Coordinates of C-alpha atoms and ligand atoms in Angstrom, one line a residue:
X1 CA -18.6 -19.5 -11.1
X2 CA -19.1 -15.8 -10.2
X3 CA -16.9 -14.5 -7.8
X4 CA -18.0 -14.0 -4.3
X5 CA -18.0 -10.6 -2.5
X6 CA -18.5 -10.2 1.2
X7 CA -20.4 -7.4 2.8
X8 CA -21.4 -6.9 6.3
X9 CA -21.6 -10.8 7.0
X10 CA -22.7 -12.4 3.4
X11 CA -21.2 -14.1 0.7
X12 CA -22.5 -12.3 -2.5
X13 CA -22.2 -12.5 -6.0
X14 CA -19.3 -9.9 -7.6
X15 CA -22.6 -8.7 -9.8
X16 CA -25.2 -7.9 -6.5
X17 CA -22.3 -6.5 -4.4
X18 CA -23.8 -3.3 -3.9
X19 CA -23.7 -0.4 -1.7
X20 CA -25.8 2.2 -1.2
X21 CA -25.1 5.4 -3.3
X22 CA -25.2 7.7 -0.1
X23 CA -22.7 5.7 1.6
X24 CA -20.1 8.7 3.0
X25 CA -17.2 5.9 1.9
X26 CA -18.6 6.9 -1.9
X27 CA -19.1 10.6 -1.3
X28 CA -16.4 11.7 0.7
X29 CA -14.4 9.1 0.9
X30 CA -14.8 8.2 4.2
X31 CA -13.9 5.1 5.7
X32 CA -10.0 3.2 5.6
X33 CA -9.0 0.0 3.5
X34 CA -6.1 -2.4 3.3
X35 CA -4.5 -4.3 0.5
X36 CA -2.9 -7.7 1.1
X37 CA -2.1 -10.8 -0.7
X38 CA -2.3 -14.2 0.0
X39 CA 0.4 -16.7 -0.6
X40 CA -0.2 -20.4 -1.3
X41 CA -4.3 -19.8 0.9
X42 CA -2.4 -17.9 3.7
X43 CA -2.5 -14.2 3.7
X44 CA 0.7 -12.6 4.0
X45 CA 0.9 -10.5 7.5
X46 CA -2.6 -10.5 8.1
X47 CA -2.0 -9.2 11.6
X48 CA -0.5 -6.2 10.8
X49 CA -2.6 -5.4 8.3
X50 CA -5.7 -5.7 10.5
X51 CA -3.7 -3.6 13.1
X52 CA -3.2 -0.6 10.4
X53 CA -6.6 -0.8 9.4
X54 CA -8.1 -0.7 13.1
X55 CA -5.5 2.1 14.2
X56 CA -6.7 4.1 10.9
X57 CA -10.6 3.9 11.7
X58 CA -9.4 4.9 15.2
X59 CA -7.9 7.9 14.0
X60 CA -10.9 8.2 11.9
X61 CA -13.4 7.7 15.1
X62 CA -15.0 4.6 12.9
X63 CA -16.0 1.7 15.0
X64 CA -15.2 -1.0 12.7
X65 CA -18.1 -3.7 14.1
X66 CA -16.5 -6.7 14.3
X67 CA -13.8 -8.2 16.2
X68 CA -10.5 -8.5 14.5
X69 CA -10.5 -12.3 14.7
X70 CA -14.3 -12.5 13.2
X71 CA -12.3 -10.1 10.5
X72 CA -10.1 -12.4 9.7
X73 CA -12.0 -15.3 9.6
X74 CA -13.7 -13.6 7.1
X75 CA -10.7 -12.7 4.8
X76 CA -10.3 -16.3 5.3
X77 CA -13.6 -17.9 4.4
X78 CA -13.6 -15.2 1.3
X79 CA -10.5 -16.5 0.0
X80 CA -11.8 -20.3 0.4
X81 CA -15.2 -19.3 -1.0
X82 CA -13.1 -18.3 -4.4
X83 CA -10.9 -20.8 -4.3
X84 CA -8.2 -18.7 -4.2
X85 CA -4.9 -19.6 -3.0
X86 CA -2.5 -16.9 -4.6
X87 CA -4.3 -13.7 -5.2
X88 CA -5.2 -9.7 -3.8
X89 CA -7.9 -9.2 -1.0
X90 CA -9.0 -5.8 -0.6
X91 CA -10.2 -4.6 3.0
X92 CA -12.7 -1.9 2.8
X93 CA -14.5 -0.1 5.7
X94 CA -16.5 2.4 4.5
X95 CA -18.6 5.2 6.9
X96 CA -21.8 3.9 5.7
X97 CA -25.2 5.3 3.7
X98 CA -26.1 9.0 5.0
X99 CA -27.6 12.0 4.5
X100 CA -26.0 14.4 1.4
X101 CA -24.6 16.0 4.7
X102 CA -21.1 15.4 6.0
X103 CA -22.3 14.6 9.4
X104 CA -21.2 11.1 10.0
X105 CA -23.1 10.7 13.1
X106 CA -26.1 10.6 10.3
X107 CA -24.7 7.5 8.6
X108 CA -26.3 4.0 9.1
X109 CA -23.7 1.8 10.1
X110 CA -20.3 1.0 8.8
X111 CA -20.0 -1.4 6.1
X112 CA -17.5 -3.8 5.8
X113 CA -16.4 -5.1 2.6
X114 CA -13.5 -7.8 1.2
X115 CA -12.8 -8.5 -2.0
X116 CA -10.8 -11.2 -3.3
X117 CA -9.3 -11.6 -6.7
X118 CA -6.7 -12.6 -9.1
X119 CA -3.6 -10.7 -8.5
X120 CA -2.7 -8.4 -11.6
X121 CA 1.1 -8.3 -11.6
X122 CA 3.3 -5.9 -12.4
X123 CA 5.2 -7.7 -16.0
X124 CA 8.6 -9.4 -15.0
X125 CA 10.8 -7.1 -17.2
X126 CA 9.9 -4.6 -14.6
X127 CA 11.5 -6.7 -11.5
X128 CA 14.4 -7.6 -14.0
X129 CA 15.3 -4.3 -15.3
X130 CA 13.6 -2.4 -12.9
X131 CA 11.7 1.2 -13.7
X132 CA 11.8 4.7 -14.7
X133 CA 10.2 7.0 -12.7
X134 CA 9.5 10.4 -11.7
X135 CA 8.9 13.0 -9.4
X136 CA 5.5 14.4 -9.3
X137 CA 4.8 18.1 -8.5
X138 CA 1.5 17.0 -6.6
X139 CA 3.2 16.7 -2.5
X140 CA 2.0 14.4 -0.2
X141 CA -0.7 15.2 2.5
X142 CA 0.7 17.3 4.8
X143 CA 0.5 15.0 8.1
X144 CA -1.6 17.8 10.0
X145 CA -4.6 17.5 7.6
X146 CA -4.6 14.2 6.6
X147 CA -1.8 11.9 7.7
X148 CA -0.7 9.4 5.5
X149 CA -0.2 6.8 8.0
X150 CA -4.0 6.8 7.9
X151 CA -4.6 4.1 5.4
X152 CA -8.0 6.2 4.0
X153 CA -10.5 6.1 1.1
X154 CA -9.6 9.4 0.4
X155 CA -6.4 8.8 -2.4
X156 CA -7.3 11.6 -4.3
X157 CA -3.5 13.1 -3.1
X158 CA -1.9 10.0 -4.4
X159 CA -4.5 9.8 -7.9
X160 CA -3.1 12.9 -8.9
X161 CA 0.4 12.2 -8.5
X162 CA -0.2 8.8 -10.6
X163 CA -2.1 11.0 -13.2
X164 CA 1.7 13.1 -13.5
X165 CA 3.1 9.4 -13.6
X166 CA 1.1 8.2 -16.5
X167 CA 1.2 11.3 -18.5
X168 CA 5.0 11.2 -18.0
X169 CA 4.6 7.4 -19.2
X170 CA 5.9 6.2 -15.5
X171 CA 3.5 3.5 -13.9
X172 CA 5.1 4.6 -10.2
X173 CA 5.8 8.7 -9.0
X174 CA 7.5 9.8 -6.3
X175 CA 5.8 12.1 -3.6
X176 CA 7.3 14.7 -2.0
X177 CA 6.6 15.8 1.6
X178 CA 5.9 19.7 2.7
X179 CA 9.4 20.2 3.6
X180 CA 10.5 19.2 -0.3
X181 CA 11.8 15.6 1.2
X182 CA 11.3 12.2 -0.3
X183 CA 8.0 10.8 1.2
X184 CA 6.7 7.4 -0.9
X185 CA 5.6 6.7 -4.1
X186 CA 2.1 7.2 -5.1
X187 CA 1.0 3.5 -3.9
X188 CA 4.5 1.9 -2.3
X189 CA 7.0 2.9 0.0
X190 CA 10.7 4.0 -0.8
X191 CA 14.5 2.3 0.0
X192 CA 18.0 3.6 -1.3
X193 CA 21.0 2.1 -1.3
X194 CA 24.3 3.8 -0.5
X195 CA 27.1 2.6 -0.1
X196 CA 25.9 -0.6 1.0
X197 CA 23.6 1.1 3.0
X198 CA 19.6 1.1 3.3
X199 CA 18.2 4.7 3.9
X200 CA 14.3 5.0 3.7
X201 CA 12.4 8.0 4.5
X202 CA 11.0 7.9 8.4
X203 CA 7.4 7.7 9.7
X204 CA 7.4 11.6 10.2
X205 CA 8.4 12.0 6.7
X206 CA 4.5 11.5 6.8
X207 CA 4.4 8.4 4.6
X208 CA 2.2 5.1 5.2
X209 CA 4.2 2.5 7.4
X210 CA 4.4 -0.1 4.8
X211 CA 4.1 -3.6 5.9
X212 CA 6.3 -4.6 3.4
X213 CA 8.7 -1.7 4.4
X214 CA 8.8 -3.8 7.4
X215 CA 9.3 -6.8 6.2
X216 CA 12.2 -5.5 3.9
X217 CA 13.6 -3.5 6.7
X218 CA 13.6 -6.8 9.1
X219 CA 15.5 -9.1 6.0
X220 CA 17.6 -6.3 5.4
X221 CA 18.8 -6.4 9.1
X222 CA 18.7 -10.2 9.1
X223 CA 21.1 -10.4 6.2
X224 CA 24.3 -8.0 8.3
X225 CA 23.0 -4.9 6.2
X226 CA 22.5 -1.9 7.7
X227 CA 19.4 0.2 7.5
X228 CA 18.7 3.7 8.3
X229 CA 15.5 5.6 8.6
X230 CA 16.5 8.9 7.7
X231 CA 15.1 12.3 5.9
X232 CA 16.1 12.4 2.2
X233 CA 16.1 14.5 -1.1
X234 CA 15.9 14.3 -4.1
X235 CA 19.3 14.8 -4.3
X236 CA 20.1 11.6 -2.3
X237 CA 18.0 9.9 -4.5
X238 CA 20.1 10.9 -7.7
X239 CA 23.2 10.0 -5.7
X240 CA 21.9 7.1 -4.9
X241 CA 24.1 3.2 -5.7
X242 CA 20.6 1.6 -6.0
X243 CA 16.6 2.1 -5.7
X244 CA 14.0 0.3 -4.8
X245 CA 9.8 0.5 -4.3
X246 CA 8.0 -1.9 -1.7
X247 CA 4.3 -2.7 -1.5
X248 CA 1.9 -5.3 -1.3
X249 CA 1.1 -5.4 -4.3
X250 CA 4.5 -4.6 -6.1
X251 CA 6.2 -6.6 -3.4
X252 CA 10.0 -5.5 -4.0
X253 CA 10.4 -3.6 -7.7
X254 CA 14.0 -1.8 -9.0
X255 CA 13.7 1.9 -9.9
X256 CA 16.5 2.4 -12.4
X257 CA 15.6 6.1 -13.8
X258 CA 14.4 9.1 -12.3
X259 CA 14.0 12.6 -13.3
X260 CA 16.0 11.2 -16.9
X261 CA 18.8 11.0 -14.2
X262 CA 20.1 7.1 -14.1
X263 CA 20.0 5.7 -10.8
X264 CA 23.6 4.3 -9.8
X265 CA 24.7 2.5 -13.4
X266 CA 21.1 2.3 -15.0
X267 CA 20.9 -1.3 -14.0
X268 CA 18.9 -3.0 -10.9
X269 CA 21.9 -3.0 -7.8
X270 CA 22.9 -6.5 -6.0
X271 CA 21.1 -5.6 -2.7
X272 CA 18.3 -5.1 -4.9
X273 CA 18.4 -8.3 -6.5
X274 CA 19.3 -10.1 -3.1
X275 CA 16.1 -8.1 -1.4
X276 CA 14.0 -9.3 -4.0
X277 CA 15.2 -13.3 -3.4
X278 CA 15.0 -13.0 0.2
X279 CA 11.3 -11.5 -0.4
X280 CA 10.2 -13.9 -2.6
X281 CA 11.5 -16.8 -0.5
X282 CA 9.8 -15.2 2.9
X283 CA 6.2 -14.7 1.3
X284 CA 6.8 -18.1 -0.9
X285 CA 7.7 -20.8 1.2
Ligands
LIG301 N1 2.4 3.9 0.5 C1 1.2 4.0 0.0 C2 0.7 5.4 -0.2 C3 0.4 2.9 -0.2 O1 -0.9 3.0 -0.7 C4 0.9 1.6 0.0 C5 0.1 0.4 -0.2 N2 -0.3 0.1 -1.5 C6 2.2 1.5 0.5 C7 2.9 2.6 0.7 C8 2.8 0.2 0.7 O2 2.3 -0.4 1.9 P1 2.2 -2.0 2.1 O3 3.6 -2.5 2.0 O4 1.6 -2.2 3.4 O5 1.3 -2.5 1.0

């Protein structure tokens, strides 16, 4: 069976799930997305993440045009139509076909696009012994051009710094803001640990506001530890007992290395290895 991909309204087969070549999502990368997983046929935080994709087409002056319930009765009926129960759904909102020019009031009308699929995960040696990462020279869009709380098409910022990854055989880099602070990583937010303390970068750092951030900062609270949104360096993140990235896709993942400089004693912390239970247990059961 093929899978099925929706757009504007229809069930379509992965191979005719086309788009039009002037869409402004394709040439400019106009338009917002969201990526979310589904545990066990229910999608993890759906809410939120239709929330953070309506406030980014508002920022964007997008009408997305379709209530967010009918939205997520599509995710939903997606899912079902692919029988999948455990898997990746990708939310995509794009500007819609065009002229060559930029002017979006040109453009058709928005197309709306979810994909559903097979999660690929991350192997588990990387959640047992967590990773090595670096720093990348590329910073993060300053906030006054293109604010990273604006879950867009345009990740050309955070390609680049996962180019400087790779080459630097790192599958995650960290992103810098304009002041030389710790923003995110190149697809997931950011946590420390020190002395028994959770520090993560603020919203005005100008990162995205991670729903699993959330989710991590709420267990975090609900299990007596104290968290703190706070601007760091790279210097705190040397210093730092323990590391930790948080996405949807990566869910909760140690960060043991960075910079060649070990991170606490080279070896995934406890409140790591307690955050990633309490995750698991949240989106699992
Ligand atoms: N930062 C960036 C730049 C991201 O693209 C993502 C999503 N992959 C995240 C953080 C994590 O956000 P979430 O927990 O909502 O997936």
């Amino acid at each position: 069976m093929s899978l099925k991909v929706y757009i504007n309204g229809q069930l379509l087969d992965k191979e005719n799930a086309k788009i039009s070549v002037y869409d402004h999502g394709l040439l400019y990368g106009d338009g917002v997305f969201e990526g979310m997983r589904s545990y066990g046929g229910k999608v993890f935080r759906l809410k939120q993440h239709l929330d953070r994709l309506w406030n980014s087409a508002k920022t964007i002056w997008l009408e997305i045009p379709m209530s967010r319930d009918d939205m997520a009765k599509a995710v939903n009926d997606t899912l079902a139509a692919n029988q999948i129960k455990d898997g990746y759904i990708r939310l995509v909102v794009t500007r819609g076909a065009g002229t060559l020019g930029l002017d979006p009031n040109r453009c058709s009308h928005p197309q709306v696009i979810i994909i559903t699929d097979k999660i690929e995960l991350y192997p588990e040696d990387f959640y047992r012994n967590g990773l090595e990462i670096i720093t990348a020279s590329t910073m993060r869009n300053h906030p006054a051009a293109l604010n990273p709380r604006i879950k867009s098409l345009n990740y050309l910022n955070n390609i680049l710094a996962k180019i400087e990854g790779l080459k630097a055989g790192c599958i995650e880099a960290l992103m810098l803001n304009q002041k030389g602070e710790v923003a995110e990583a190149t697809g997931d937010n950011i946590f420390l640990v020190r002395g028994g303390v959770l520090q993560t970068p603020p919203l005005d750092a100008g990162i995205l506001e991670g729903i699993t951030r959330d989710a991590v900062i709420e267990l975090a609270r609900g299990a007596g530890i104290e968290v703190r949104e706070m601007p760091l360096t790279r210097h705190d993140v040397y210093i730092a007992d323990e590391c930790f990235l948080t996405g949807s896709a990566a869910e909760v993942i140690p960060v043991v290395k960075i910079d060649n400089r070990a991170i606490g004693d080279g070896k995934p912390g406890p409140i790591t290895r307690d955050l990633i239970a309490r995750f698991r247990k949240l989106t699992r059961e």
